[in-house]
CSV table of C-alpha atoms and ligand atoms in Angstrom, one decimal:
chain,number,residue,atom,x,y,z
W,1,MET,CA,0.0,0.0,0.0
W,2,GLN,CA,1.1,3.6,-0.5
W,3,ALA,CA,2.6,5.8,2.2
W,4,CYS,CA,0.8,8.5,4.3
W,5,ARG,CA,0.6,11.6,2.2
W,6,SER,CA,1.4,13.7,5.3
W,7,CYS,CA,4.1,11.9,7.3
W,8,SER,CA,5.2,9.2,4.8
W,9,GLY,CA,4.4,6.5,7.4
W,10,HIS,CA,3.6,3.0,6.1
W,11,ASP,CA,1.1,1.7,8.7
W,12,LEU,CA,-2.2,2.5,7.2
W,13,GLN,CA,-5.3,0.9,8.9
W,14,GLU,CA,-8.5,0.5,6.9
W,15,VAL,CA,-11.4,2.6,8.2
W,16,LEU,CA,-14.1,2.3,5.4
W,17,SER,CA,-14.4,1.2,1.8
W,18,LEU,CA,-17.3,2.5,-0.3
W,19,GLY,CA,-16.3,0.5,-3.4
W,20,GLU,CA,-15.9,2.1,-6.8
W,21,MET,CA,-17.6,5.4,-7.1
W,22,PRO,CA,-17.8,8.1,-9.8
W,23,PRO,CA,-16.3,11.5,-8.9
W,24,ALA,CA,-19.1,13.2,-6.9
W,25,ASN,CA,-19.2,16.4,-9.0
W,26,ALA,CA,-18.7,14.9,-12.4
W,27,LEU,CA,-22.3,15.5,-13.4
W,28,PRO,CA,-23.0,14.2,-16.9
W,29,THR,CA,-25.0,16.2,-19.4
W,30,ALA,CA,-27.8,14.5,-21.4
W,31,SER,CA,-25.5,13.9,-24.4
W,32,GLN,CA,-23.0,12.2,-22.1
W,33,LEU,CA,-25.4,9.6,-20.8
W,34,ASP,CA,-24.3,7.0,-23.3
W,35,ASP,CA,-20.6,7.3,-22.3
W,36,GLU,CA,-19.2,5.2,-19.6
W,37,GLU,CA,-18.5,7.1,-16.5
W,38,ALA,CA,-15.1,6.9,-14.8
W,39,ARG,CA,-15.1,5.2,-11.4
W,40,TYR,CA,-12.4,5.1,-8.8
W,41,PRO,CA,-12.1,3.2,-5.5
W,42,LEU,CA,-13.2,5.2,-2.5
W,43,GLU,CA,-11.4,3.9,0.5
W,44,VAL,CA,-10.4,5.6,3.8
W,45,VAL,CA,-7.4,4.6,5.9
W,46,MET,CA,-5.9,5.9,9.1
W,47,CYS,CA,-2.1,6.5,9.3
W,48,THR,CA,-1.0,5.3,12.8
W,49,GLY,CA,2.1,7.5,12.5
W,50,CYS,CA,0.5,11.0,12.3
W,51,THR,CA,-3.2,9.8,12.9
W,52,LEU,CA,-4.4,11.5,9.7
W,53,LEU,CA,-7.4,9.8,7.9
W,54,GLN,CA,-7.0,9.8,4.1
W,55,LEU,CA,-8.0,8.1,0.9
W,56,THR,CA,-5.9,5.4,-0.6
W,57,GLU,CA,-6.5,6.7,-4.1
W,58,SER,CA,-7.9,9.8,-5.8
W,59,PRO,CA,-8.1,10.9,-9.4
W,60,PRO,CA,-5.6,13.6,-10.4
W,61,PRO,CA,-6.8,17.1,-9.3
W,62,ASP,CA,-7.0,18.4,-12.8
W,63,GLU,CA,-9.6,15.8,-13.5
W,64,LEU,CA,-11.7,17.0,-10.6
W,65,PHE,CA,-11.3,20.8,-10.3
W,66,VAL,CA,-10.6,22.4,-13.7
W,67,ASP,CA,-14.3,22.5,-14.9
W,68,TYR,CA,-16.1,22.6,-11.6
W,69,ALA,CA,-19.8,22.3,-10.6
W,70,TYR,CA,-19.7,23.9,-7.2
W,71,PHE,CA,-20.4,27.7,-7.0
W,72,SER,CA,-20.1,28.8,-3.3
W,73,SER,CA,-22.3,31.9,-3.8
W,74,ARG,CA,-25.2,29.7,-4.8
W,75,SER,CA,-25.7,28.8,-1.2
W,76,THR,CA,-26.8,31.9,0.6
W,77,PRO,CA,-25.7,30.5,4.0
W,78,MET,CA,-22.1,30.2,2.7
W,79,VAL,CA,-22.0,33.8,1.7
W,80,ASP,CA,-23.4,34.9,5.1
W,81,HIS,CA,-20.8,32.6,6.8
W,82,ALA,CA,-18.0,34.2,4.7
W,83,ARG,CA,-19.2,37.7,5.6
W,84,ALA,CA,-19.2,36.9,9.3
W,85,LEU,CA,-15.7,35.4,9.1
W,86,VAL,CA,-14.3,38.5,7.2
W,87,ASN,CA,-15.8,40.8,9.9
W,88,GLU,CA,-14.2,38.7,12.6
W,89,VAL,CA,-10.8,38.9,10.9
W,90,MET,CA,-11.1,42.6,10.2
W,91,ASP,CA,-11.9,43.3,13.9
W,92,GLU,CA,-8.9,41.3,14.9
W,93,ARG,CA,-6.3,42.6,12.4
W,94,ARG,CA,-7.6,46.1,11.5
W,95,LEU,CA,-6.6,45.6,7.8
W,96,GLY,CA,-6.3,48.5,5.5
W,97,PRO,CA,-5.7,49.3,1.8
W,98,ASN,CA,-2.0,48.3,2.1
W,99,ASP,CA,-2.8,44.8,3.3
W,100,LEU,CA,-3.3,41.9,0.9
W,101,VAL,CA,-5.6,39.0,1.6
W,102,ILE,CA,-5.2,35.9,-0.5
W,103,GLU,CA,-7.7,33.1,-0.6
W,104,VAL,CA,-6.7,29.8,-2.0
W,105,ALA,CA,-9.6,28.0,-3.6
W,106,SER,CA,-11.5,31.3,-3.8
W,107,ASN,CA,-14.2,29.8,-6.0
W,108,ASP,CA,-16.6,32.5,-7.3
W,109,GLY,CA,-15.3,35.2,-4.9
W,110,TYR,CA,-18.0,34.5,-2.3
W,111,LEU,CA,-15.5,35.5,0.5
W,112,LEU,CA,-13.0,37.9,-1.0
W,113,ARG,CA,-15.8,40.2,-2.2
W,114,HIS,CA,-16.4,41.2,1.5
W,115,TYR,CA,-12.8,42.3,1.9
W,116,ARG,CA,-12.9,44.1,-1.4
W,117,ASP,CA,-16.0,46.0,-0.2
W,118,LEU,CA,-14.1,47.1,2.9
W,119,GLY,CA,-11.2,48.5,0.8
W,120,VAL,CA,-8.7,45.7,1.4
W,121,LYS,CA,-6.6,44.4,-1.5
W,122,VAL,CA,-7.5,40.8,-2.5
W,123,LEU,CA,-6.2,38.1,-4.7
W,124,GLY,CA,-8.0,34.8,-5.4
W,125,ILE,CA,-6.4,31.6,-6.6
W,126,ASP,CA,-8.5,28.8,-8.0
W,127,PRO,CA,-8.0,26.1,-10.6
W,128,ALA,CA,-11.6,26.1,-12.0
W,129,GLU,CA,-11.6,28.3,-15.1
W,130,ASN,CA,-15.4,28.3,-15.4
W,131,VAL,CA,-15.9,29.4,-11.7
W,132,VAL,CA,-13.1,32.0,-11.8
W,133,GLU,CA,-14.9,33.7,-14.7
W,134,VAL,CA,-17.7,34.5,-12.3
W,135,ALA,CA,-15.3,35.9,-9.7
W,136,VAL,CA,-13.5,38.1,-12.3
W,137,ALA,CA,-16.7,39.4,-13.7
W,138,ALA,CA,-17.6,40.4,-10.1
W,139,GLY,CA,-14.4,42.4,-9.9
W,140,ILE,CA,-12.3,39.9,-7.8
W,141,PRO,CA,-8.8,39.5,-9.2
W,142,THR,CA,-8.3,35.8,-9.4
W,143,ARG,CA,-5.6,33.6,-10.9
W,144,VAL,CA,-6.5,30.3,-12.5
W,145,ALA,CA,-4.1,27.9,-10.9
W,146,PHE,CA,-3.6,25.3,-8.3
W,147,PHE,CA,-1.8,26.7,-5.2
W,148,THR,CA,1.6,25.2,-4.8
W,149,SER,CA,4.9,26.2,-3.2
W,150,SER,CA,6.3,27.1,-6.6
W,151,LEU,CA,3.3,29.4,-7.2
W,152,ALA,CA,4.0,31.0,-3.7
W,153,ASP,CA,7.6,31.6,-4.8
W,154,GLU,CA,6.3,33.2,-8.0
W,155,LEU,CA,4.0,35.5,-6.2
W,156,ARG,CA,6.8,36.4,-3.7
W,157,SER,CA,9.1,37.2,-6.6
W,158,GLU,CA,6.4,39.6,-7.8
W,159,GLY,CA,6.7,41.4,-4.5
W,160,LEU,CA,3.5,39.9,-3.0
W,161,THR,CA,3.1,38.7,0.6
W,162,ALA,CA,-0.2,38.3,2.4
W,163,SER,CA,-1.3,39.7,5.7
W,164,VAL,CA,-4.0,37.0,5.7
W,165,VAL,CA,-4.3,33.7,3.8
W,166,HIS,CA,-7.7,32.1,3.8
W,167,ALA,CA,-8.2,28.4,3.0
W,168,ASN,CA,-11.8,27.2,3.4
W,169,ASN,CA,-12.6,23.7,2.4
W,170,VAL,CA,-9.4,23.1,0.5
W,171,LEU,CA,-7.0,21.5,3.0
W,172,ALA,CA,-8.9,18.3,2.5
W,173,HIS,CA,-8.7,18.6,-1.3
W,174,VAL,CA,-5.0,18.8,-2.1
W,175,PRO,CA,-3.1,15.4,-2.4
W,176,ASP,CA,0.4,17.0,-2.1
W,177,ILE,CA,-0.6,18.6,1.1
W,178,ASN,CA,3.0,19.2,2.5
W,179,ASP,CA,3.8,21.3,-0.6
W,180,PHE,CA,0.6,23.3,-0.2
W,181,VAL,CA,1.2,24.2,3.4
W,182,ALA,CA,4.8,25.0,2.8
W,183,GLY,CA,3.6,27.4,0.1
W,184,VAL,CA,1.3,29.1,2.5
W,185,ALA,CA,4.2,29.5,5.0
W,186,ARG,CA,6.2,31.2,2.2
W,187,ILE,CA,3.5,33.6,1.0
W,188,LEU,CA,2.5,34.9,4.5
W,189,SER,CA,4.1,38.1,5.7
W,190,ASP,CA,6.1,37.8,9.0
W,191,ASP,CA,3.2,38.9,11.0
W,192,GLY,CA,0.6,37.2,8.8
W,193,VAL,CA,-2.1,34.8,9.8
W,194,PHE,CA,-3.4,31.7,8.0
W,195,VAL,CA,-7.1,31.2,8.6
W,196,VAL,CA,-8.4,27.7,7.8
W,197,GLU,CA,-11.7,25.9,7.8
W,198,THR,CA,-11.8,22.2,7.2
W,199,PRO,CA,-14.3,19.5,8.1
W,200,TYR,CA,-13.6,17.9,11.5
W,201,VAL,CA,-13.1,14.1,11.6
W,202,ARG,CA,-14.8,14.0,15.0
W,203,ASP,CA,-18.0,15.3,13.5
W,204,LEU,CA,-17.7,12.9,10.6
W,205,ILE,CA,-17.4,9.9,12.9
W,206,GLU,CA,-19.8,10.9,15.6
W,207,LYS,CA,-22.6,12.1,13.3
W,208,LEU,CA,-22.1,9.4,10.7
W,209,GLU,CA,-21.5,11.9,7.9
W,210,PHE,CA,-20.1,9.3,5.7
W,211,ASP,CA,-21.5,11.0,2.6
W,212,THR,CA,-18.8,13.7,3.0
W,213,ILE,CA,-16.3,11.1,2.0
W,214,TYR,CA,-15.6,11.5,-1.7
W,215,HIS,CA,-12.6,11.6,-4.0
W,216,GLU,CA,-12.3,15.4,-3.7
W,217,HIS,CA,-11.7,15.0,0.1
W,218,VAL,CA,-8.4,13.2,0.3
W,219,PHE,CA,-8.0,14.1,4.1
W,220,TYR,CA,-10.2,14.0,7.2
W,221,TYR,CA,-8.4,16.1,9.9
W,222,SER,CA,-8.2,16.2,13.6
W,223,LEU,CA,-6.4,19.0,15.5
W,224,HIS,CA,-3.7,16.5,16.2
W,225,SER,CA,-3.1,15.5,12.6
W,226,VAL,CA,-3.3,19.1,11.3
W,227,MET,CA,-0.8,20.3,13.9
W,228,GLU,CA,1.7,17.8,12.8
W,229,LEU,CA,1.3,18.7,9.2
W,230,PHE,CA,1.6,22.4,9.8
W,231,ALA,CA,4.6,22.1,12.2
W,232,ARG,CA,6.4,20.0,9.5
W,233,ASN,CA,5.9,22.9,7.1
W,234,GLY,CA,6.8,25.9,9.2
W,235,LEU,CA,3.4,26.9,10.6
W,236,SER,CA,2.1,26.8,14.2
W,237,VAL,CA,-1.5,26.5,15.1
W,238,VAL,CA,-2.3,29.3,17.6
W,239,ASP,CA,-6.1,29.1,17.9
W,240,VAL,CA,-8.8,26.5,17.1
W,241,LYS,CA,-12.6,26.5,17.3
W,242,ARG,CA,-15.3,24.1,16.3
W,243,ILE,CA,-17.9,25.6,13.9
W,244,GLY,CA,-21.1,24.2,12.5
W,245,ILE,CA,-20.6,24.7,8.8
W,246,HIS,CA,-20.7,21.7,6.5
W,247,GLY,CA,-21.7,19.3,9.3
W,248,GLY,CA,-19.0,20.4,11.7
W,249,SER,CA,-15.6,21.9,10.9
W,250,LEU,CA,-12.5,23.2,12.6
W,251,ARG,CA,-11.6,26.9,12.2
W,252,LEU,CA,-7.9,27.2,12.8
W,253,ARG,CA,-5.5,30.1,12.9
W,254,ALA,CA,-1.8,29.5,12.3
W,255,THR,CA,1.2,31.7,12.1
W,256,PRO,CA,4.8,31.2,10.9
W,257,ILE,CA,6.5,29.1,13.6
W,258,LYS,CA,9.2,31.6,14.4
W,259,ARG,CA,6.5,34.1,15.5
W,260,ALA,CA,4.1,31.7,17.3
W,261,ILE,CA,4.7,33.0,20.7
W,262,LYS,CA,1.2,33.1,22.1
W,263,VAL,CA,-0.6,29.8,21.6
W,264,GLY,CA,-4.2,30.1,22.8
W,265,ASN,CA,-5.7,27.8,25.5
W,266,SER,CA,-8.1,26.5,22.9
W,267,VAL,CA,-5.4,24.4,21.3
W,268,ALA,CA,-4.3,22.6,24.5
W,269,MET,CA,-7.9,22.1,25.5
W,270,MET,CA,-8.9,20.5,22.2
W,271,LEU,CA,-5.8,18.4,22.1
W,272,ARG,CA,-6.7,17.0,25.5
W,273,GLN,CA,-10.3,16.4,24.5
W,274,GLU,CA,-9.1,14.5,21.4
W,275,LYS,CA,-6.7,12.4,23.5
W,276,ASP,CA,-9.5,11.6,26.0
W,277,LEU,CA,-11.8,10.5,23.1
W,278,GLY,CA,-9.0,8.4,21.5
W,279,ILE,CA,-9.1,10.2,18.2
W,280,ASP,CA,-5.4,9.3,17.8
W,281,ASP,CA,-6.2,5.6,18.2
W,282,PRO,CA,-7.4,3.3,15.4
W,283,SER,CA,-10.0,1.9,17.8
W,284,PHE,CA,-11.9,5.2,17.6
W,285,TYR,CA,-12.7,4.3,13.9
W,286,SER,CA,-13.2,0.6,14.2
W,287,ASP,CA,-17.0,0.5,14.2
W,288,PHE,CA,-17.6,3.3,11.7
W,289,ALA,CA,-17.9,1.0,8.7
W,290,HIS,CA,-20.4,-1.1,10.6
W,291,ARG,CA,-22.5,1.9,11.6
W,292,VAL,CA,-22.4,3.2,8.0
W,293,ASP,CA,-23.8,-0.2,6.8
W,294,GLY,CA,-26.5,0.0,9.4
W,295,LEU,CA,-27.5,3.5,8.2
W,296,LEU,CA,-27.6,2.4,4.6
W,297,ASP,CA,-29.9,-0.5,5.5
W,298,GLU,CA,-32.2,1.8,7.5
W,299,LEU,CA,-32.3,4.3,4.6
W,300,ARG,CA,-33.2,1.7,2.1
W,301,VAL,CA,-36.1,0.5,4.3
W,302,PHE,CA,-37.2,4.0,5.1
W,303,LEU,CA,-37.3,5.2,1.4
W,304,GLY,CA,-38.6,1.8,0.1
W,305,GLU,CA,-41.6,1.9,2.5
W,306,ARG,CA,-42.5,5.4,1.5
W,307,ARG,CA,-42.2,4.5,-2.2
W,308,ASP,CA,-44.3,1.4,-1.7
W,309,GLN,CA,-47.0,3.6,-0.1
W,310,GLY,CA,-47.1,5.3,-3.4
W,311,ARG,CA,-45.3,8.4,-2.3
W,312,ARG,CA,-43.4,10.3,-5.0
W,313,ILE,CA,-39.9,11.3,-3.7
W,314,ALA,CA,-37.6,14.0,-5.0
W,315,GLY,CA,-34.2,15.2,-3.7
W,316,TYR,CA,-32.9,18.7,-2.6
W,317,GLY,CA,-29.4,19.9,-3.5
W,318,ALA,CA,-27.3,18.2,-6.1
W,319,ALA,CA,-24.5,18.2,-3.5
W,320,ALA,CA,-21.4,16.1,-3.8
W,321,LYS,CA,-22.8,14.3,-0.7
W,322,GLY,CA,-25.9,13.3,-2.7
W,323,THR,CA,-23.8,11.5,-5.2
W,324,VAL,CA,-22.2,9.5,-2.5
W,325,LEU,CA,-25.4,8.7,-0.7
W,326,LEU,CA,-27.3,7.6,-3.8
W,327,ASN,CA,-24.5,5.5,-5.2
W,328,ALA,CA,-23.8,3.9,-1.8
W,329,LEU,CA,-27.5,3.1,-1.6
W,330,GLY,CA,-27.7,2.0,-5.2
W,331,ILE,CA,-31.0,3.8,-5.8
W,332,GLY,CA,-32.0,5.8,-8.8
W,333,THR,CA,-35.1,7.2,-10.5
W,334,GLU,CA,-37.2,4.3,-9.4
W,335,THR,CA,-37.1,5.9,-6.0
W,336,ILE,CA,-36.0,9.5,-6.5
W,337,GLU,CA,-37.7,11.1,-9.5
W,338,PHE,CA,-35.5,14.2,-9.7
W,339,VAL,CA,-33.2,16.4,-7.7
W,340,VAL,CA,-33.6,20.2,-7.5
W,341,ASP,CA,-30.7,22.6,-7.3
W,342,GLU,CA,-30.3,26.4,-7.8
W,343,THR,CA,-27.0,26.2,-9.6
W,344,PRO,CA,-27.5,26.8,-13.3
W,345,TYR,CA,-24.4,24.7,-14.1
W,346,LYS,CA,-26.0,21.7,-12.5
W,347,GLN,CA,-29.5,22.0,-14.0
W,348,GLY,CA,-30.0,19.8,-17.0
W,349,ARG,CA,-27.3,17.5,-15.8
W,350,PHE,CA,-27.6,14.2,-13.9
W,351,ILE,CA,-26.4,12.8,-10.6
W,352,PRO,CA,-23.3,10.7,-11.5
W,353,GLY,CA,-23.7,6.9,-11.5
W,354,VAL,CA,-27.4,6.7,-10.6
W,355,ARG,CA,-28.3,9.3,-13.3
W,356,ILE,CA,-31.2,11.1,-11.6
W,357,PRO,CA,-32.0,14.4,-13.5
W,358,ILE,CA,-31.2,17.7,-11.8
W,359,VAL,CA,-33.7,20.6,-12.3
W,360,GLY,CA,-34.4,24.0,-10.9
W,361,PRO,CA,-36.2,24.3,-7.5
W,362,GLY,CA,-39.4,25.5,-9.3
W,363,ALA,CA,-40.1,21.8,-9.9
W,364,LEU,CA,-41.1,21.3,-6.3
W,365,LEU,CA,-44.3,23.3,-6.8
W,366,THR,CA,-45.0,22.3,-10.4
W,367,GLN,CA,-44.4,18.6,-9.7
W,368,MET,CA,-45.5,18.5,-6.1
W,369,PRO,CA,-43.6,15.3,-5.0
W,370,ASP,CA,-44.9,14.0,-1.7
W,371,ASP,CA,-41.5,13.8,-0.1
W,372,VAL,CA,-38.2,15.7,-0.6
W,373,LEU,CA,-35.0,14.1,0.7
W,374,ILE,CA,-32.5,16.8,1.6
W,375,PHE,CA,-29.0,15.9,0.3
W,376,ALA,CA,-27.6,19.3,1.4
W,377,TRP,CA,-28.6,18.4,5.0
W,378,ASN,CA,-25.9,20.9,6.2
W,379,PHE,CA,-28.2,23.7,4.9
W,380,ALA,CA,-31.5,22.0,5.9
W,381,ASP,CA,-32.8,25.0,7.9
W,382,ALA,CA,-32.2,27.5,5.1
W,383,ILE,CA,-33.8,25.2,2.5
W,384,ILE,CA,-36.9,24.4,4.6
W,385,GLU,CA,-37.4,28.1,5.3
W,386,LYS,CA,-37.0,29.0,1.6
W,387,GLU,CA,-39.4,26.3,0.4
W,388,ALA,CA,-42.2,27.2,2.8
W,389,ALA,CA,-44.7,27.3,0.0
W,390,TYR,CA,-44.0,23.6,-0.8
W,391,ARG,CA,-44.6,22.6,2.8
W,392,ALA,CA,-47.7,24.8,3.1
W,393,ARG,CA,-49.2,22.7,0.2
W,394,GLY,CA,-48.5,19.5,2.1
W,395,GLY,CA,-45.0,18.7,1.0
W,396,VAL,CA,-42.8,16.8,3.4
W,397,PHE,CA,-39.0,17.1,3.9
W,398,LEU,CA,-36.8,14.1,4.9
W,399,LEU,CA,-33.3,14.0,6.3
W,400,PRO,CA,-30.9,11.1,5.6
W,401,VAL,CA,-28.2,11.3,8.3
W,402,PRO,CA,-27.4,10.4,11.1
W,403,THR,CA,-30.8,8.6,11.1
W,404,PRO,CA,-33.4,8.8,8.3
W,405,ARG,CA,-36.3,10.9,9.5
W,406,VAL,CA,-39.2,13.1,8.6
W,407,VAL,CA,-38.7,16.8,9.4
W,408,THR,CA,-41.4,17.9,11.8
W,409,GLY,CA,-42.0,21.3,13.4
S,1,JHZ,P1,-23.1,21.7,-0.3
S,1,JHZ,C1,-19.2,21.1,-1.5
S,1,JHZ,O1,-19.8,19.9,-1.1
S,1,JHZ,C2,-18.1,20.8,-2.4
S,1,JHZ,P2,-21.3,19.7,-1.4
S,1,JHZ,C3,-16.7,20.8,-1.9
S,1,JHZ,N1,-15.9,19.7,-2.3
S,1,JHZ,C4,-16.6,20.9,-0.4
S,1,JHZ,O2,-15.5,20.7,0.1
S,1,JHZ,C5,-17.8,21.1,0.4
S,1,JHZ,O3,-18.8,21.8,-0.3
S,1,JHZ,C6,-17.4,21.8,1.7
S,1,JHZ,C7,-27.5,23.8,-3.6
S,1,JHZ,N2,-28.4,24.7,-2.8
S,1,JHZ,O4,-22.7,23.1,0.0
S,1,JHZ,C8,-26.2,24.4,-3.9
S,1,JHZ,C9,-29.6,25.0,-3.4
S,1,JHZ,O5,-29.9,24.7,-4.5
S,1,JHZ,O6,-23.9,21.0,0.7
S,1,JHZ,C10,-25.3,23.3,-4.0
S,1,JHZ,O7,-25.3,22.7,-5.3
S,1,JHZ,N3,-30.5,25.8,-2.6
S,1,JHZ,C11,-16.0,22.1,-2.3
S,1,JHZ,O8,-21.6,19.7,-2.8
S,1,JHZ,C12,-25.9,22.3,-3.0
S,1,JHZ,O9,-27.3,22.7,-2.8
S,1,JHZ,C13,-30.2,26.2,-1.3
S,1,JHZ,O10,-31.0,26.9,-0.7
S,1,JHZ,O11,-21.8,18.4,-0.6
S,1,JHZ,C14,-25.2,22.3,-1.6
S,1,JHZ,O12,-24.0,21.7,-1.7
S,1,JHZ,C15,-28.9,25.8,-0.8
S,1,JHZ,C16,-28.6,26.2,0.6
S,1,JHZ,C17,-28.1,25.0,-1.5
S,1,JHZ,O13,-21.9,21.0,-0.6
S,2,ZN,ZN1,0.9,9.9,8.6
């Protein structure tokens, strides 16, 4: 087997295998339905050396991210979340027009636009050409590129250094993670701060969020494993907090090691919690696969019974998570008629593998399915609130994880 992508250790313990899966965001168009879809094994292991959970295999990043289906601004709660984060950092750092904020994986500019509106210089970096177009049209300077240490050197040679580097939902996505973190360390100014959000492995395991495991997510971090990674590459974690976004994430702040004089209590406290829980021990993960199997069985029964009662079921949010859930269940249009999503790029396409059509949210009222299973369960509250008219007409929302259930209240 391969070596750990973080510490190069060789003792990798199996956590979960979901078999062969299509890449979660490779949504075929109607004309591609006759083509065979690519599939890759989806298997998670834990490195006993540095404790980091990771995939054994993932397609090359340019296959996943160059033409991309996910536009952050299409989820209003993401934009609100980004605005609040920017306000927090602005209060802390009192940034002005001479400061540069860089965001890696800046997507359509959903975060940087808030800094820009406050008069701070910004630079986005993102490999998805079609998504960057949207950012640039909105006036957010963005380079189409994967962030690497050599790109960091190139930017430095142009005289650029960053007071703040943001990396939201990207630390999990980069196979050559040491090079990425080393690049961040090089582009930060001496008193700069690296602000990171990444899904927390503790939430994944405890809340059975197995559908957040897909090829884009090569890594599933704990504080312990992220600290080792950062330390190896010249960064020191000075603050950490658990946040609710995407089913539960860590928000970390890190600074160049030579300046990390004041490490907050939050770091020591969470490390202790992780130790007490045994997050650094393979036994913490040993019943996960079994619990996932149990959930899949429950879901098949739950949906099958509703279908057998003659209920018509649709899905909400052509989220990457939905692809995983549906393919793991092996259910298609015989159970879920269609999936609605606001993203224009996704409409008219299909969920990979199971090939359920994706349409605009208007279909809820025109088609009036009896049930709507929310694949974007992380945004369930916002979705239910927005689709009040569907509910008022008798529509029912369902949630898949951690146990299948009908939304009441
Ligand atoms: P959402 C994405 O995962 C992809 P996904 C990525 N790999 C990642 O790391 C995680 O985010 C963090 C739609 N929607 O955010 C928009 C509506 O239509 O759960 C999206 O297509 N109406 C980068 O894909 C989808 O749902 C709405 O009101 O699992 C949500 O996808 C809302 C709120 C969303 O992430
Ligand atoms: Zn390791």
